mmCIF file of C-alpha atoms and ligand atoms in Angstrom:
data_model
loop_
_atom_site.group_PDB
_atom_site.id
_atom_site.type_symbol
_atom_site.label_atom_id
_atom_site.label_comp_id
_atom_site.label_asym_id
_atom_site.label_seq_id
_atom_site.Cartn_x
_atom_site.Cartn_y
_atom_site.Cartn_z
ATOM 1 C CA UNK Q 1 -6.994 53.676 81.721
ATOM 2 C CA UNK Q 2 -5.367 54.286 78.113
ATOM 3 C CA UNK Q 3 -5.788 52.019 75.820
ATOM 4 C CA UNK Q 4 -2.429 50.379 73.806
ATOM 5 C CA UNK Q 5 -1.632 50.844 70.305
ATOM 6 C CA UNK Q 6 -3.257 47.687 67.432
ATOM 7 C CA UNK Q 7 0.493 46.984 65.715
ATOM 8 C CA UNK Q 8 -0.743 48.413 62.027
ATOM 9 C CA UNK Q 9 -3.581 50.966 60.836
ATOM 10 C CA UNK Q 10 -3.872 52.379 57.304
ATOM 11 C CA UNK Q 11 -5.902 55.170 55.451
ATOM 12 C CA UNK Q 12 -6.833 56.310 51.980
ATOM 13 C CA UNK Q 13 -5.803 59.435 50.502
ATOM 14 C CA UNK Q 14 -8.617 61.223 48.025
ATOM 15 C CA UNK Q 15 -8.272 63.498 45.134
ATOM 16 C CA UNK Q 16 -11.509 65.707 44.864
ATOM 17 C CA UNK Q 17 -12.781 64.938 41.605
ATOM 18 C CA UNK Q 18 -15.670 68.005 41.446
ATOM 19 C CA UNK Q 19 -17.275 70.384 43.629
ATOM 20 C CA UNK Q 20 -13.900 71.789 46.260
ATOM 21 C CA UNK Q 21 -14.719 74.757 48.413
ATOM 22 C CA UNK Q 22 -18.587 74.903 47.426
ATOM 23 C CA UNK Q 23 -18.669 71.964 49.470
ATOM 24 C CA UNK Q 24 -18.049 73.972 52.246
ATOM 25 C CA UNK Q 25 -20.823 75.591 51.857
ATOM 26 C CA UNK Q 26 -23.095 73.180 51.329
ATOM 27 C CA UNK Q 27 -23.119 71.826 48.253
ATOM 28 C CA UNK Q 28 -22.170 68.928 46.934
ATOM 29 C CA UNK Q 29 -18.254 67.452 45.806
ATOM 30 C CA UNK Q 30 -17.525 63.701 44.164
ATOM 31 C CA UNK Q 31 -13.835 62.805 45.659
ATOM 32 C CA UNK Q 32 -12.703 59.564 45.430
ATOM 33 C CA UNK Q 33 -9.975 57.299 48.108
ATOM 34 C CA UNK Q 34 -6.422 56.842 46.994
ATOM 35 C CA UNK Q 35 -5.789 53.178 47.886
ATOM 36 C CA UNK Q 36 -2.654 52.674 50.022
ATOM 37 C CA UNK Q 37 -2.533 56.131 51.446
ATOM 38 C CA UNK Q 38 -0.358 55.919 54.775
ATOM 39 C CA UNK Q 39 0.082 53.059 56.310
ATOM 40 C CA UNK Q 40 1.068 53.729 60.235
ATOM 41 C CA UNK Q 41 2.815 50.572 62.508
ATOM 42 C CA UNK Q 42 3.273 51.405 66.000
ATOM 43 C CA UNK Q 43 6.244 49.574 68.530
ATOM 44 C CA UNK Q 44 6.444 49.836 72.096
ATOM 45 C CA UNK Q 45 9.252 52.067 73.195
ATOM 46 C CA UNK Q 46 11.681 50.710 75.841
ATOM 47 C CA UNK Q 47 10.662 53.872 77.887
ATOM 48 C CA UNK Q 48 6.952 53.887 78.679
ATOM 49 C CA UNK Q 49 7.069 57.500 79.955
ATOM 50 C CA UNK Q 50 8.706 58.858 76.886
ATOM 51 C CA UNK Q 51 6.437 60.934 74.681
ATOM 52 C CA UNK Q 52 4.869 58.736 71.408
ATOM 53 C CA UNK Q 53 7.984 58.883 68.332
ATOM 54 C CA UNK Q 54 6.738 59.823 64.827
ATOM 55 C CA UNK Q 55 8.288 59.315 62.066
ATOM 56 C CA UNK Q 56 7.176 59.367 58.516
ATOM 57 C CA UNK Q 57 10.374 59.778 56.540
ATOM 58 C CA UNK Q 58 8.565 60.162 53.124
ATOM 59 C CA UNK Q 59 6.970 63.708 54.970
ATOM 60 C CA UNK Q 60 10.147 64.415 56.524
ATOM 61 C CA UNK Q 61 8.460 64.407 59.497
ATOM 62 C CA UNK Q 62 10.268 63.054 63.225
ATOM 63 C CA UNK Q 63 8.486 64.486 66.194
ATOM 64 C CA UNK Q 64 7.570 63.462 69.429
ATOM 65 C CA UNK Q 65 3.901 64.069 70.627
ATOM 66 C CA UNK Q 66 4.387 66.102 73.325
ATOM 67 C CA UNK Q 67 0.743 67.479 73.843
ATOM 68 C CA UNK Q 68 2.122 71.018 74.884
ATOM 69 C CA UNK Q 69 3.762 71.640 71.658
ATOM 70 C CA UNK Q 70 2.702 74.040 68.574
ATOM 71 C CA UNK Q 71 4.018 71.976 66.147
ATOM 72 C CA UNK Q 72 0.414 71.311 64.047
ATOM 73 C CA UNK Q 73 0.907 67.936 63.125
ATOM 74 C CA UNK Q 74 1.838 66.828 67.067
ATOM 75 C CA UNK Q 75 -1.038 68.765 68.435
ATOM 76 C CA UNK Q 76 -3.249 67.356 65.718
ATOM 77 C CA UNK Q 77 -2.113 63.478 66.763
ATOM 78 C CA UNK Q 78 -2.368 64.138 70.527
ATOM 79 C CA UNK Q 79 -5.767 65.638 70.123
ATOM 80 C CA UNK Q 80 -7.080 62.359 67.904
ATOM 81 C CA UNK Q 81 -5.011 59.891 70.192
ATOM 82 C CA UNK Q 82 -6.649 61.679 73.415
ATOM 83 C CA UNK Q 83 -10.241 61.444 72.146
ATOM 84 C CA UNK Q 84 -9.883 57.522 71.133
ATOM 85 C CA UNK Q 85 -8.808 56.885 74.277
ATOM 86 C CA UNK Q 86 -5.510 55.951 73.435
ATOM 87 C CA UNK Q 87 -1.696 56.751 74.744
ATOM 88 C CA UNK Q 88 0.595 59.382 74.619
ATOM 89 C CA UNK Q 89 3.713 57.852 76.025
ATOM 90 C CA UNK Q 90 5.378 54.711 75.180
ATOM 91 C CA UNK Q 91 5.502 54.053 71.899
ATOM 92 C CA UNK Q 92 7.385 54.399 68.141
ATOM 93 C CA UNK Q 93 4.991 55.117 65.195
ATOM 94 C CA UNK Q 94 6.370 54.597 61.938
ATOM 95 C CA UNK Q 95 4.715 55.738 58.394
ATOM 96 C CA UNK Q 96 4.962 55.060 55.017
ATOM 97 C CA UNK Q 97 3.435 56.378 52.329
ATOM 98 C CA UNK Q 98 3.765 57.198 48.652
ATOM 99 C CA UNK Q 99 1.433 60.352 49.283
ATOM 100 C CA UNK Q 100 2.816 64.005 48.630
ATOM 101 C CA UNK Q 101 2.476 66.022 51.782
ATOM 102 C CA UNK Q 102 0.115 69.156 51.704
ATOM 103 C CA UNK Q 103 0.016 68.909 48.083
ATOM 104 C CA UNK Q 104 -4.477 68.614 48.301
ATOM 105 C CA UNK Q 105 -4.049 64.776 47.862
ATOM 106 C CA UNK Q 106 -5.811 64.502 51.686
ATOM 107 C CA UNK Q 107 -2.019 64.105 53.579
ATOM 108 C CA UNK Q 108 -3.863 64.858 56.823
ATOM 109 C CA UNK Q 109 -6.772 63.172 56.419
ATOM 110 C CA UNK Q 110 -4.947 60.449 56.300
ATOM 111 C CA UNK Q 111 -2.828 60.811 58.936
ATOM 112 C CA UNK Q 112 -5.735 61.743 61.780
ATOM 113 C CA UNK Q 113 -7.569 58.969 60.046
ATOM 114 C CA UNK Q 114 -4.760 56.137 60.144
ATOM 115 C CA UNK Q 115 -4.210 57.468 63.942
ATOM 116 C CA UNK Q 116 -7.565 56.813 65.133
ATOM 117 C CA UNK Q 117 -7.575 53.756 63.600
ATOM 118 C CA UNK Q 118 -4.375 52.634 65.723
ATOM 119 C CA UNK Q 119 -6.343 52.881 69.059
ATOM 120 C CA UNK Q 120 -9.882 51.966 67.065
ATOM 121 C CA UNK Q 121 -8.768 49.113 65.558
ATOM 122 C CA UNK Q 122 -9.252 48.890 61.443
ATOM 123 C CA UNK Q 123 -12.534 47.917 61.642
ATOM 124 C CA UNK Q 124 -13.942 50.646 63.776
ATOM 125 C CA UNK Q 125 -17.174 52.332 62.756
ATOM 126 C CA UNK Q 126 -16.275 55.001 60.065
ATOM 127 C CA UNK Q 127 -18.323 57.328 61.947
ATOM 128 C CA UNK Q 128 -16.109 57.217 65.104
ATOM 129 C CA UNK Q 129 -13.512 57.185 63.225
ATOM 130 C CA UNK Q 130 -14.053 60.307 61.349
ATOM 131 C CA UNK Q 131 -15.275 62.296 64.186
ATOM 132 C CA UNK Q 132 -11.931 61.600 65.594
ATOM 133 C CA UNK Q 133 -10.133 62.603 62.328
ATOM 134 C CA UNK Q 134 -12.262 66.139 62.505
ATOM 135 C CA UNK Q 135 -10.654 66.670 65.892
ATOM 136 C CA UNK Q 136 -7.292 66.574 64.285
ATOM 137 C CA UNK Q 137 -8.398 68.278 60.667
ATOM 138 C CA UNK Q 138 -9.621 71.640 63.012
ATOM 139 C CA UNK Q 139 -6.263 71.798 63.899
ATOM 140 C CA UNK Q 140 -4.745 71.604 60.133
ATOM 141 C CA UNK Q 141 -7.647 73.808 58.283
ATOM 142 C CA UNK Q 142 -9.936 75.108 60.894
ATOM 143 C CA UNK Q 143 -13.257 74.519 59.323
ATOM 144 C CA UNK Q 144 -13.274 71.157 56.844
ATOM 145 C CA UNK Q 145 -15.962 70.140 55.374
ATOM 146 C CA UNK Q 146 -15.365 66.423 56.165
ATOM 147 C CA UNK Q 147 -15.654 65.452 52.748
ATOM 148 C CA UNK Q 148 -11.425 64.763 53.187
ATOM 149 C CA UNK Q 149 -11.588 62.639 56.399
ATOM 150 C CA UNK Q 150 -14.840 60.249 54.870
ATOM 151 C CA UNK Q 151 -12.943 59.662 51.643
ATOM 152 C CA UNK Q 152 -9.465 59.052 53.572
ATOM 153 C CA UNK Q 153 -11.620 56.265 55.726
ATOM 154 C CA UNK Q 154 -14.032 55.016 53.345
ATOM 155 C CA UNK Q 155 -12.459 55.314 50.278
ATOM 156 C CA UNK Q 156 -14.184 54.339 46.955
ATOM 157 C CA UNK Q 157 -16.081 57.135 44.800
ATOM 158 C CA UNK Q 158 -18.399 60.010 46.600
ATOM 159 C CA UNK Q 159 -20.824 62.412 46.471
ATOM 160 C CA UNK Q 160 -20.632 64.290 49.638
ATOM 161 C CA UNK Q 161 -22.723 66.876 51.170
ATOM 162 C CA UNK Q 162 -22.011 68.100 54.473
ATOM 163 C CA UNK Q 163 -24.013 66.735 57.268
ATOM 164 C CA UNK Q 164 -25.509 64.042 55.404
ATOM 165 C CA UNK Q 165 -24.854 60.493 54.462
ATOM 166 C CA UNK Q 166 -22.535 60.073 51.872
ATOM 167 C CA UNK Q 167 -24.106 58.284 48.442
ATOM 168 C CA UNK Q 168 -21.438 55.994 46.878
ATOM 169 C CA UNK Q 169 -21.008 56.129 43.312
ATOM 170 C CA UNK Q 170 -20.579 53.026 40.615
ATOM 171 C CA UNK Q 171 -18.389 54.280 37.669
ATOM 172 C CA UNK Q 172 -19.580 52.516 34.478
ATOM 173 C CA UNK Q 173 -16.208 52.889 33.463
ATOM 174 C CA UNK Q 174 -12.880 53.495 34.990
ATOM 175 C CA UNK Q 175 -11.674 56.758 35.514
ATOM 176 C CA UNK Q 176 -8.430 57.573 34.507
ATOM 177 C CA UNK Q 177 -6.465 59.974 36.001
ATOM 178 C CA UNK Q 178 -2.796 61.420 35.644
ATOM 179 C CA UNK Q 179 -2.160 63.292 38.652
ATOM 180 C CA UNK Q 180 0.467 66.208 38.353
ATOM 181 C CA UNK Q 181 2.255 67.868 41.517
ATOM 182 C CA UNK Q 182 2.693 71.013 41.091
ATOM 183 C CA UNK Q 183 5.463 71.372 43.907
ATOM 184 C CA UNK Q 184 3.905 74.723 44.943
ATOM 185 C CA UNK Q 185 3.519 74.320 48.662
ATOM 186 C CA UNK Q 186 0.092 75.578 49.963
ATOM 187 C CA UNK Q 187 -2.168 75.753 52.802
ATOM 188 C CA UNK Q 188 -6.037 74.318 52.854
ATOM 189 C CA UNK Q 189 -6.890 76.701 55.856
ATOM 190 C CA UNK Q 190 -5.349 80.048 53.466
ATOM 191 C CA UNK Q 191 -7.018 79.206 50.508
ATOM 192 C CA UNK Q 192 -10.403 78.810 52.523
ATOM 193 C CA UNK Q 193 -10.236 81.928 53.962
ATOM 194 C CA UNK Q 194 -9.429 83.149 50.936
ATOM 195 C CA UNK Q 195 -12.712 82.008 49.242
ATOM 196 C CA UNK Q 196 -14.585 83.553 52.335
ATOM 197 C CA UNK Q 197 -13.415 86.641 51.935
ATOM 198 C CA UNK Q 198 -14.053 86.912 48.641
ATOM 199 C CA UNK Q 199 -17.871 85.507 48.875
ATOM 200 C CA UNK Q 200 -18.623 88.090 52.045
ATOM 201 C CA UNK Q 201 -16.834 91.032 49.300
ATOM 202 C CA UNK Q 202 -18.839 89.913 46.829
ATOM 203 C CA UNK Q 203 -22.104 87.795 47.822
ATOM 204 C CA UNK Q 204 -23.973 87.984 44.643
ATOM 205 C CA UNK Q 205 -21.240 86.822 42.065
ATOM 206 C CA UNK Q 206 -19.338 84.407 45.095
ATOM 207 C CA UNK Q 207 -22.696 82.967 45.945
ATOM 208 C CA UNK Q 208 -23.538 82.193 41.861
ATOM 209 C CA UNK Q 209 -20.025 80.574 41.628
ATOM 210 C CA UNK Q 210 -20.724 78.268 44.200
ATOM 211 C CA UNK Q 211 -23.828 77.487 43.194
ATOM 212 C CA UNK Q 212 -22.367 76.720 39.320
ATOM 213 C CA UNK Q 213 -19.554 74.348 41.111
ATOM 214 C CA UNK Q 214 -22.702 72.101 42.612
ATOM 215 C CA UNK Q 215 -24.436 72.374 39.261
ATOM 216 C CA UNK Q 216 -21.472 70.917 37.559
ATOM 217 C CA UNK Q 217 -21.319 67.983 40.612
ATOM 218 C CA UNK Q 218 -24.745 67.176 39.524
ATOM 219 C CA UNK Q 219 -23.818 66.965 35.730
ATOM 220 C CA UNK Q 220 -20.706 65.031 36.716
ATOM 221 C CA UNK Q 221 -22.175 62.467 38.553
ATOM 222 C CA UNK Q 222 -24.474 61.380 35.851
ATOM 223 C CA UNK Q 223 -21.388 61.613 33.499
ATOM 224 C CA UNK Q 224 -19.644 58.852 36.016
ATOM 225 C CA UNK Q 225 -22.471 57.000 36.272
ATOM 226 C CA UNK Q 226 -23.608 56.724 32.387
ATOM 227 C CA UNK Q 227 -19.202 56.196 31.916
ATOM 228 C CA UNK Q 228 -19.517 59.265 29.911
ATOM 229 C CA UNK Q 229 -16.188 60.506 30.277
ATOM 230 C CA UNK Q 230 -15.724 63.309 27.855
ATOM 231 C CA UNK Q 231 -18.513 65.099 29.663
ATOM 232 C CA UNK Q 232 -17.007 64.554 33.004
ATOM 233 C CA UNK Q 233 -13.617 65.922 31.362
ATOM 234 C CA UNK Q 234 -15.588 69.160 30.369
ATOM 235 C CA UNK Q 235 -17.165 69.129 33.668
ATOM 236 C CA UNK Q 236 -13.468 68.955 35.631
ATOM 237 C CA UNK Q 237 -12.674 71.945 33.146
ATOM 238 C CA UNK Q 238 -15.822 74.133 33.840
ATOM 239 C CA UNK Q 239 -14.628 73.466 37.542
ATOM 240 C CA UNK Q 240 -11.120 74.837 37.194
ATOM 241 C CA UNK Q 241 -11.932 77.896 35.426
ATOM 242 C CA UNK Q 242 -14.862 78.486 38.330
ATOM 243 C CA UNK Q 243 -12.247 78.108 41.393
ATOM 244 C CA UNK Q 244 -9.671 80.342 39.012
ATOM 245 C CA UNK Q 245 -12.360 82.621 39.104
ATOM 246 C CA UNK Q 246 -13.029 82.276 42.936
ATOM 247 C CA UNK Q 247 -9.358 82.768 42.738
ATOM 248 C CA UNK Q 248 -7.404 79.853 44.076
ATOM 249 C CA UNK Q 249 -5.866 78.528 40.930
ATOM 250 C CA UNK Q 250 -2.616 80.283 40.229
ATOM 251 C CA UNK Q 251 -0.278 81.172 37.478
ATOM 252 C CA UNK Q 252 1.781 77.384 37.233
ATOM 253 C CA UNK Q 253 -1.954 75.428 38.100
ATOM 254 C CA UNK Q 254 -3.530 77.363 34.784
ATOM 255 C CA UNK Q 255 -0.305 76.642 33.187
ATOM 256 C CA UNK Q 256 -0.831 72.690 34.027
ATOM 257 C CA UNK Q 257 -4.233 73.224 32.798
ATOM 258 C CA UNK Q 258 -3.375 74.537 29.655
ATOM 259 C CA UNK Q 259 -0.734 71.551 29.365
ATOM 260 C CA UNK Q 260 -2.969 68.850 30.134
ATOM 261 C CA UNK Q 261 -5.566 70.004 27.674
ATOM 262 C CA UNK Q 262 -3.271 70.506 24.319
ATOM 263 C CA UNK Q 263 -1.646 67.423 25.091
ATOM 264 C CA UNK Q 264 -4.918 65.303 24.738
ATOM 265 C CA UNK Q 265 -6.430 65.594 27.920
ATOM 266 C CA UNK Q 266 -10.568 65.272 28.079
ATOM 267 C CA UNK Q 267 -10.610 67.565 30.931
ATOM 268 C CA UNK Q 268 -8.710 68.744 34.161
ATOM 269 C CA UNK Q 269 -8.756 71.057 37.152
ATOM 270 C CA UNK Q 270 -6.819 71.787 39.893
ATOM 271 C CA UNK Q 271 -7.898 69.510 43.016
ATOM 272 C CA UNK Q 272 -8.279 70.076 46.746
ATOM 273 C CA UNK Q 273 -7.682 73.456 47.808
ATOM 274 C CA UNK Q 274 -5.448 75.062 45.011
ATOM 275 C CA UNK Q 275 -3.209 77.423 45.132
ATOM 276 C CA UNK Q 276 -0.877 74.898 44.730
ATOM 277 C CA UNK Q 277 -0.920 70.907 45.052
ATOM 278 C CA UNK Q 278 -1.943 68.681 42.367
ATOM 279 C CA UNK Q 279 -3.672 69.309 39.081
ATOM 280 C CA UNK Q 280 -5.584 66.317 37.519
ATOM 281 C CA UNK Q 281 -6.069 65.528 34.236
ATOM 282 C CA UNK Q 282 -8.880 62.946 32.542
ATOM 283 C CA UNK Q 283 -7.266 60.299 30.505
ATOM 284 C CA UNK Q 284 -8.946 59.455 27.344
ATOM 285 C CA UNK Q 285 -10.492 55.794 27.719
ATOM 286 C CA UNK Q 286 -7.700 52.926 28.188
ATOM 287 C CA UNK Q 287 -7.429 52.471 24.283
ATOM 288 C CA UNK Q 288 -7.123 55.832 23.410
ATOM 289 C CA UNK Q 289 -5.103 56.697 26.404
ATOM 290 C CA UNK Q 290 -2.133 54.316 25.117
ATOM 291 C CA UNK Q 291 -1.491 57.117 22.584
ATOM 292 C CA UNK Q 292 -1.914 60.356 24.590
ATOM 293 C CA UNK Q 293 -0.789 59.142 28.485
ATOM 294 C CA UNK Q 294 2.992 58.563 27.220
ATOM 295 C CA UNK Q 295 2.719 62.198 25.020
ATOM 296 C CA UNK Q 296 1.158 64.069 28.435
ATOM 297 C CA UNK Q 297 3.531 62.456 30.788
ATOM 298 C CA UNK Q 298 6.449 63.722 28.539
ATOM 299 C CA UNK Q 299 5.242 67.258 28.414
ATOM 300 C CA UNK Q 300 5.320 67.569 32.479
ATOM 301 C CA UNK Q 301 8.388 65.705 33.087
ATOM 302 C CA UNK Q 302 9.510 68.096 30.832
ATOM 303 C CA UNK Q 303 8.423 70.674 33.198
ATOM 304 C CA UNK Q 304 10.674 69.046 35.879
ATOM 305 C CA UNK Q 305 7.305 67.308 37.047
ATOM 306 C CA UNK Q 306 6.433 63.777 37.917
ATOM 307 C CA UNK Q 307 2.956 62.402 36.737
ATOM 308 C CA UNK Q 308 1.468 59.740 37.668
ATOM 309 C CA UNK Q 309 -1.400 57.562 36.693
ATOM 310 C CA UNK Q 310 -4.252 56.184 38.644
ATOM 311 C CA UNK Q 311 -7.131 54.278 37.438
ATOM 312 C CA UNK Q 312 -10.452 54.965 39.768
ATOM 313 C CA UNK Q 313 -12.974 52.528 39.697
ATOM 314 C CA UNK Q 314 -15.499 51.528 42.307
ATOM 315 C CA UNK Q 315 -13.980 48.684 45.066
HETATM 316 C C1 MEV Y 1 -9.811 70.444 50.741
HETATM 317 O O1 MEV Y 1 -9.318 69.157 50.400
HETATM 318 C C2 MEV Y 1 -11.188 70.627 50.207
HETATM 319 C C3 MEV Y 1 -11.828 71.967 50.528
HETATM 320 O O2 MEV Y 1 -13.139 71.945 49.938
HETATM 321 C C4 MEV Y 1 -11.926 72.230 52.023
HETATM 322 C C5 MEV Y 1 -12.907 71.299 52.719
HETATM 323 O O3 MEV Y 1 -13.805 70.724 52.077
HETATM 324 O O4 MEV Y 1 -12.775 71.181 53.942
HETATM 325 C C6 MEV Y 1 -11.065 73.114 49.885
#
């Protein structure tokens, strides 16, 4: 016996603040939820043997979930749908969502997330819910850390570590951000493998990297938690030039970097994966920000890119 669709389910999506592809490995990351990430509503369909409708025009996505298809994003829903319990056939989902797709701002951790959540019911245990989300992330990048699917269901601010409970962190100030898209498509699963390669080429240097990202997690955390932002800003910057050098920046992310930094940025780093997606940049304090946000926002739109701002403070 399936169980039928709850009308409405929603999910965060989660920019990686510190600590992306060490976490993989074990050490620690800070990410924090993107409120109003994807919202999904789901409708009956006149035809209850039709397979599920998806449609998330913002994505350009309109599939059906037809479970012996290779299109990623239909296996991934059929495989979270079929481990909640839930149908295949029957029904419209509809999403919207203000979310760039595979640009590292967690696109299918929100999806898997919002999915489960449309069988589970919003207030399902996070656990559930995320072990359901993991089905549907091994589809999209292999081996995640889960650090994408908590954030996407918890949201709030943090500090991950794989296979342990997550510690949730209280800003003493508001962290803001301006978020760039880079428009460079990319994969999370590439840029992984990537990394691995290079750490089995090179254990000793790959290994010290990694070990330098968690260092600069632990530094960052106190920064959030004493509000000391210019040290998290040189801790974001430490942390770009340490995945360039584990090689998934790339020749526009360095240029954002550059950007963000000589037009008054405290600090900023590629997020998620690299190789392409977003680059965020630290905000001086609200005051101060008045005065550079409007001056950095110019420079990128004058790189045919569109900032924007979010403010991340503890729920
Ligand atoms: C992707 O958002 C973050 C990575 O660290 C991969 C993962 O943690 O699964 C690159």
């Amino acid at each position: 016996m399936t169980r039928d669709l709850h009308s409405h389910a929603s999910a965060c999506g989660k920019v990686i603040l510190l600590g992306e592809h060490a976490v993989v490995y074990g050490y620690p990351a800070i990410a924090a939820g993107l409120p109003n990430g994807l919202s999904l509503s789901a409708t009956r369909h006149a035809d209850p043997a039709k397979p599920i409708h998806l449609k998330i025009p913002a994505w350009e996505l309109d599939l059906h979930l037809d479970a012996i298809t290779h299109h990623p994003v239909a296996r991934a829903c059929c495989e979270v749908l079929r481990f909640c319990g839930g149908p295949l056939q029957g029904w419209t989902i509809t999403g919207q969502t203000s979310l760039p797709a595979r640009a590292g701002l967690g696109s299918s951790a929100a999806l898997t997330v919002a999915m489960a959540r449309l069988v589970l019911g919003e207030d399902a245990e996070v656990d559930t819910v995320m072990e359901a989300s993991l089905i549907g992330e091994r589809i999209f990048h292999e081996t995640p850390s889960g650090i994408d699917s908590l954030v996407a269901a918890r949201g709030g601010i943090l500090r991950f570590v794989r296979s342990q409970e997550p510690t949730p962190l209280t800003p003493a100030l508001s962290i803001p951000l301006m978020i760039v898209p880079s428009l460079l498509p990319r994969s999370t699963a590439t840029q992984v493998a990537k990394v691995r390669r290079k750490i089995e080429r090179f254990p000793n240097p790959g290994q010290a990297i990694l070990s330098a990202l968690g260092a600069v997690v632990d530094e960052g955390m106190t920064a959030i938690q004493t509000g000391n932002l210019a040290d998290l800003g040189e801790m974001m910057s430490i942390s770009h030039e340490l995945l360039s050098a584990l090689g998934v920046s790339s020749p526009r992310l360095d240029q954002l970097f550059h950007c963000a930094l000589e037009h008054g940025a405290l600090g900023a780093k590629l997020t998620g994966a690299g190789g392409g997606g977003c680059l965020i940049a630290l905000l001086p304090p609200s005051e101060a920000s008045e005065s550079s946000e409007p001056v950095m926002k110019t420079a990128f739109c004058q790189l045919n890119l569109q900032p924007f701002v979010v403010n991340l403070a503890h729920p």
